[in-house]
Amino acid sequence: MPAVIAAINGKGGAGKTTALMNIAGEYALRGRSVGLLDIDPRSNLMKWWSDCHDKGNQAEGLDVFGPKTGKAIAAFFESKANVFDYVLVDTPGEDTSIIDGVIARTDLVISPVQPSKREVVGAIECLEVVRRVNKTYGAACRHGVLKTRITLPVCHTELYRKIRPIIVEHAGTYLFKTEVHERNVYKDIHSGLGTLQMQAVTPAIAKARRETLALVEEIDSLLSGEEGSSVEAG
Ligand SMILES: Nc1ncnc2c1ncn2[C@@H]1O[C@H](COP(=O)(O)OP(=O)(O)OP(=O)(O)O)[C@@H](O)[C@H]1O
Ligand SMILES: [Mg+2]
């Protein structure tokens, strides 16, 4: 059985696709097999993968699939998912009914948020869906919020300071200690350059690699139950 991780925030542009590309690249580097599922009708992940193909940059150990309906997603999990160590699901930046079926098969939902009210609200709405699905299916999907596109000026904003109390104390979910910073390489890899881990190591890339490594270590401890708690069904 693969470990299943989904990036979900119904408010678009929070960095879901980018986070999954980086996480997938890290697992592939460790020699693990990763199936990426692009269920977003805009198919950004599929386009990235096809651009990587055209430029000879497809990472070894990764495969990308594009089921767009609940039925096609179910068929993937029934017939293909088991050959992978990890299945990572990229979802649309809008609320959609197929999300329930994804969460029911997922071990960990990550909601990326840029420090904007809209996206923090989107992450809390996602947590509520995870709670509802856990209750309905008797599942134990975990949930965590990942701060993304962090810059120095952002760190001085009131919303940035409020994220922890809102997410941890008020909403009662996990907040990743690792923050994803605003970095050019995260934009660059979208144009078919392969994964972060395939880029020649410069000081800037090394920082991005360390950040991604820290994120994946946190994900691993969440998946193993060492950190955070599963989202209560109630
Ligand atoms: N940490 C980052 N640093 C710099 N650019 C970033 C970062 N994260 C995302 N981006 C850029 O922001 C844009 C949106 O990111 P991404 O596609 O990952 O978000 P998304 O949540 O998947 O969006 P959508 O909901 O539209 O699918 C992309 O152009 C990406 O290159
Ligand atoms: Mg996306």
XYZ file of C-alpha atoms and ligand atoms in Angstrom:
266
model
C 0.000 0.000 0.000
C 1.462 3.392 -0.930
C 1.484 6.337 1.458
C -0.998 8.820 -0.030
C -0.471 12.570 0.324
C -2.814 15.179 -1.189
C -2.284 18.933 -1.540
C -5.631 20.646 -1.021
C -6.687 24.263 -0.651
C -9.883 25.334 -2.377
C -8.473 28.856 -2.774
C -6.194 28.691 -5.808
C -2.545 29.561 -6.264
C -1.317 28.634 -2.793
C 1.551 26.486 -4.058
C -0.002 23.002 -4.137
C 1.542 21.902 -7.418
C 4.974 23.306 -6.544
C 5.028 21.613 -3.121
C 4.133 18.229 -4.624
C 6.782 18.522 -7.350
C 9.423 19.149 -4.673
C 8.217 16.393 -2.340
C 8.019 13.923 -5.243
C 11.556 14.844 -6.323
C 12.880 14.191 -2.824
C 11.288 10.738 -2.574
C 12.493 9.877 -6.092
C 16.016 10.894 -5.088
C 15.793 8.387 -2.232
C 15.003 5.672 -4.785
C 11.323 5.470 -3.881
C 8.675 5.195 -6.624
C 6.158 8.017 -6.803
C 2.859 8.215 -8.676
C 1.677 11.803 -9.114
C -2.041 12.212 -9.693
C -3.166 15.410 -11.379
C -6.905 15.696 -10.848
C -6.940 19.449 -11.609
C -8.796 20.036 -14.927
C -6.154 22.632 -15.815
C -3.555 19.842 -15.695
C -0.578 21.955 -14.593
C 1.288 18.912 -13.324
C 0.622 16.940 -16.526
C 1.853 19.915 -18.593
C 4.992 20.159 -16.475
C 5.627 16.435 -16.963
C 5.098 16.667 -20.712
C 7.439 19.710 -20.911
C 10.001 17.723 -18.890
C 9.631 14.926 -21.440
C 10.175 17.309 -24.366
C 13.314 18.702 -22.713
C 14.640 15.301 -21.623
C 14.153 16.164 -17.945
C 11.724 13.549 -16.658
C 12.906 12.381 -13.240
C 13.512 8.684 -12.720
C 11.101 7.078 -10.274
C 8.211 9.452 -11.045
C 5.129 8.807 -13.121
C 2.256 11.235 -13.654
C -1.401 10.344 -14.250
C -4.343 12.596 -14.982
C -7.664 11.095 -13.871
C -10.298 13.835 -13.712
C -13.449 12.068 -12.503
C -14.301 10.264 -9.298
C -14.603 7.042 -11.287
C -11.184 7.428 -12.954
C -9.565 8.276 -9.601
C -11.118 5.167 -8.017
C -9.863 3.061 -10.958
C -6.327 4.419 -10.449
C -6.370 3.441 -6.772
C -7.755 -0.002 -7.564
C -5.466 -0.959 -10.437
C -2.294 1.183 -10.385
C -1.622 2.761 -6.999
C -0.130 -0.341 -5.395
C 3.022 -0.335 -7.526
C 4.132 2.948 -5.905
C 5.709 3.714 -2.541
C 4.021 7.129 -2.568
C 0.995 8.544 -4.356
C 0.807 12.350 -4.378
C -2.477 13.958 -5.429
C -2.608 17.482 -6.886
C -6.072 19.024 -6.680
C -7.853 22.012 -8.269
C -7.722 25.432 -6.615
C -11.484 25.436 -6.192
C -14.013 23.465 -4.207
C -15.065 20.277 -5.972
C -17.122 17.266 -4.989
C -14.455 14.745 -6.071
C -12.281 15.874 -3.135
C -14.190 13.676 -0.653
C -13.225 10.505 -2.508
C -9.588 11.645 -2.586
C -9.480 12.419 1.147
C -11.058 9.051 1.934
C -7.988 7.384 0.329
C -5.407 9.833 1.722
C -3.103 9.482 4.750
C -2.051 13.136 4.923
C -3.633 16.266 3.481
C -1.342 19.285 3.180
C -2.985 22.702 2.781
C -0.436 25.219 1.536
C -1.165 28.846 2.435
C 0.490 32.036 1.371
C -0.045 34.481 4.185
C -3.366 35.773 2.865
C -6.698 35.647 4.652
C -8.373 33.941 1.711
C -5.941 31.023 1.731
C -5.974 30.610 5.515
C -9.774 30.390 5.282
C -9.346 27.846 2.450
C -7.068 25.710 4.659
C -9.596 25.731 7.518
C -12.407 24.789 5.133
C -10.224 21.916 3.923
C -9.684 20.781 7.545
C -13.460 20.729 8.009
C -13.843 18.501 4.949
C -11.129 16.162 6.276
C -12.984 15.941 9.606
C -16.271 15.230 7.862
C -14.772 12.572 5.580
C -12.967 10.916 8.527
C -16.272 10.728 10.340
C -18.231 9.442 7.333
C -15.717 6.774 6.309
C -14.236 5.986 9.728
C -10.910 7.125 8.277
C -7.928 8.724 10.031
C -6.550 11.132 7.475
C -4.141 13.669 8.966
C -4.045 17.343 8.072
C -1.330 19.985 8.161
C -0.959 23.578 7.025
C 2.178 24.596 5.152
C 3.222 28.260 4.947
C 4.475 29.045 1.459
C 6.063 31.886 -0.528
C 7.501 33.392 2.632
C 9.606 36.543 2.238
C 11.212 38.787 4.848
C 8.544 41.516 4.521
C 5.794 38.902 4.884
C 7.304 37.772 8.216
C 6.584 41.234 9.618
C 2.893 41.244 8.737
C 0.167 40.782 11.303
C -1.452 37.951 9.361
C 1.822 36.006 9.345
C 2.002 36.285 13.150
C -1.629 35.245 13.471
C -1.296 32.078 11.395
C -0.098 29.923 14.303
C -2.844 30.946 16.766
C -5.487 30.638 14.041
C -4.326 27.261 12.720
C -3.061 25.544 15.867
C -5.064 27.002 18.732
C -8.293 27.998 17.013
C -8.688 25.424 14.213
C -6.772 22.687 16.064
C -4.660 21.283 13.270
C -0.946 20.823 12.612
C 1.213 23.692 11.343
C 4.410 22.621 9.588
C 7.532 24.002 11.251
C 9.147 24.139 7.827
C 8.192 27.197 5.798
C 8.555 27.277 2.032
C 10.264 30.526 1.034
C 9.756 32.518 -2.131
C 12.512 31.243 -4.450
C 13.148 31.639 -8.153
C 13.977 27.964 -8.574
C 10.441 26.986 -7.533
C 9.127 29.072 -10.433
C 11.818 27.955 -12.880
C 11.232 24.222 -12.536
C 7.633 24.700 -13.733
C 8.965 25.173 -17.281
C 10.009 21.574 -17.854
C 13.318 21.674 -15.971
C 12.595 18.497 -14.052
C 12.593 18.393 -10.269
C 14.351 20.702 -7.828
C 16.659 17.802 -7.000
C 17.828 17.601 -10.659
C 19.098 21.202 -10.714
C 22.830 21.931 -10.511
C 23.614 22.827 -6.911
C 24.259 26.543 -6.385
C 24.009 28.210 -2.952
C 20.398 29.193 -3.766
C 19.467 25.657 -4.860
C 21.158 24.230 -1.774
C 18.855 26.347 0.414
C 15.789 25.123 -1.469
C 17.025 21.535 -1.141
C 17.525 21.887 2.631
C 14.065 23.394 2.992
C 12.503 20.547 1.010
C 14.423 17.948 2.977
C 13.145 19.422 6.246
C 9.602 19.399 4.860
C 9.839 15.750 3.802
C 11.272 14.771 7.197
C 8.271 16.408 8.840
C 5.920 14.611 6.439
C 7.609 11.301 7.273
C 7.133 11.812 10.990
C 3.492 12.786 10.466
C 2.932 9.673 8.341
C 4.583 7.463 10.943
C 2.415 8.976 13.675
C 5.404 10.414 15.570
C 4.275 13.982 15.186
C 0.928 15.780 15.247
C -2.296 13.974 15.839
C -4.760 12.554 13.382
C -7.748 14.770 12.744
C -10.488 13.889 15.164
C -13.676 12.675 13.598
C -15.860 14.842 15.825
N 7.721 29.148 -2.975
C 7.563 29.705 -4.170
N 8.473 30.591 -4.635
C 8.308 31.168 -5.842
N 7.290 30.933 -6.673
C 6.348 30.063 -6.271
C 6.423 29.408 -4.997
N 5.332 28.608 -4.875
C 4.615 28.756 -6.000
N 5.210 29.622 -6.837
C 4.710 30.073 -8.139
O 3.381 30.532 -7.966
C 2.523 30.034 -8.981
C 1.411 29.207 -8.333
O 1.995 28.094 -7.701
P 1.359 26.642 -7.852
O 1.012 26.379 -9.263
O 2.262 25.682 -7.160
O 0.071 26.870 -6.973
P -1.267 25.981 -6.942
O -1.773 26.045 -5.554
O -0.993 24.643 -7.501
O -2.186 26.838 -7.906
P -3.577 26.375 -8.587
O -4.606 26.396 -7.495
O -3.775 27.435 -9.603
O -3.351 25.008 -9.135
C 3.409 29.240 -9.921
O 3.752 30.058 -11.000
C 4.648 28.923 -9.121
O 5.787 28.903 -9.930
Mg -1.895 23.618 -9.038
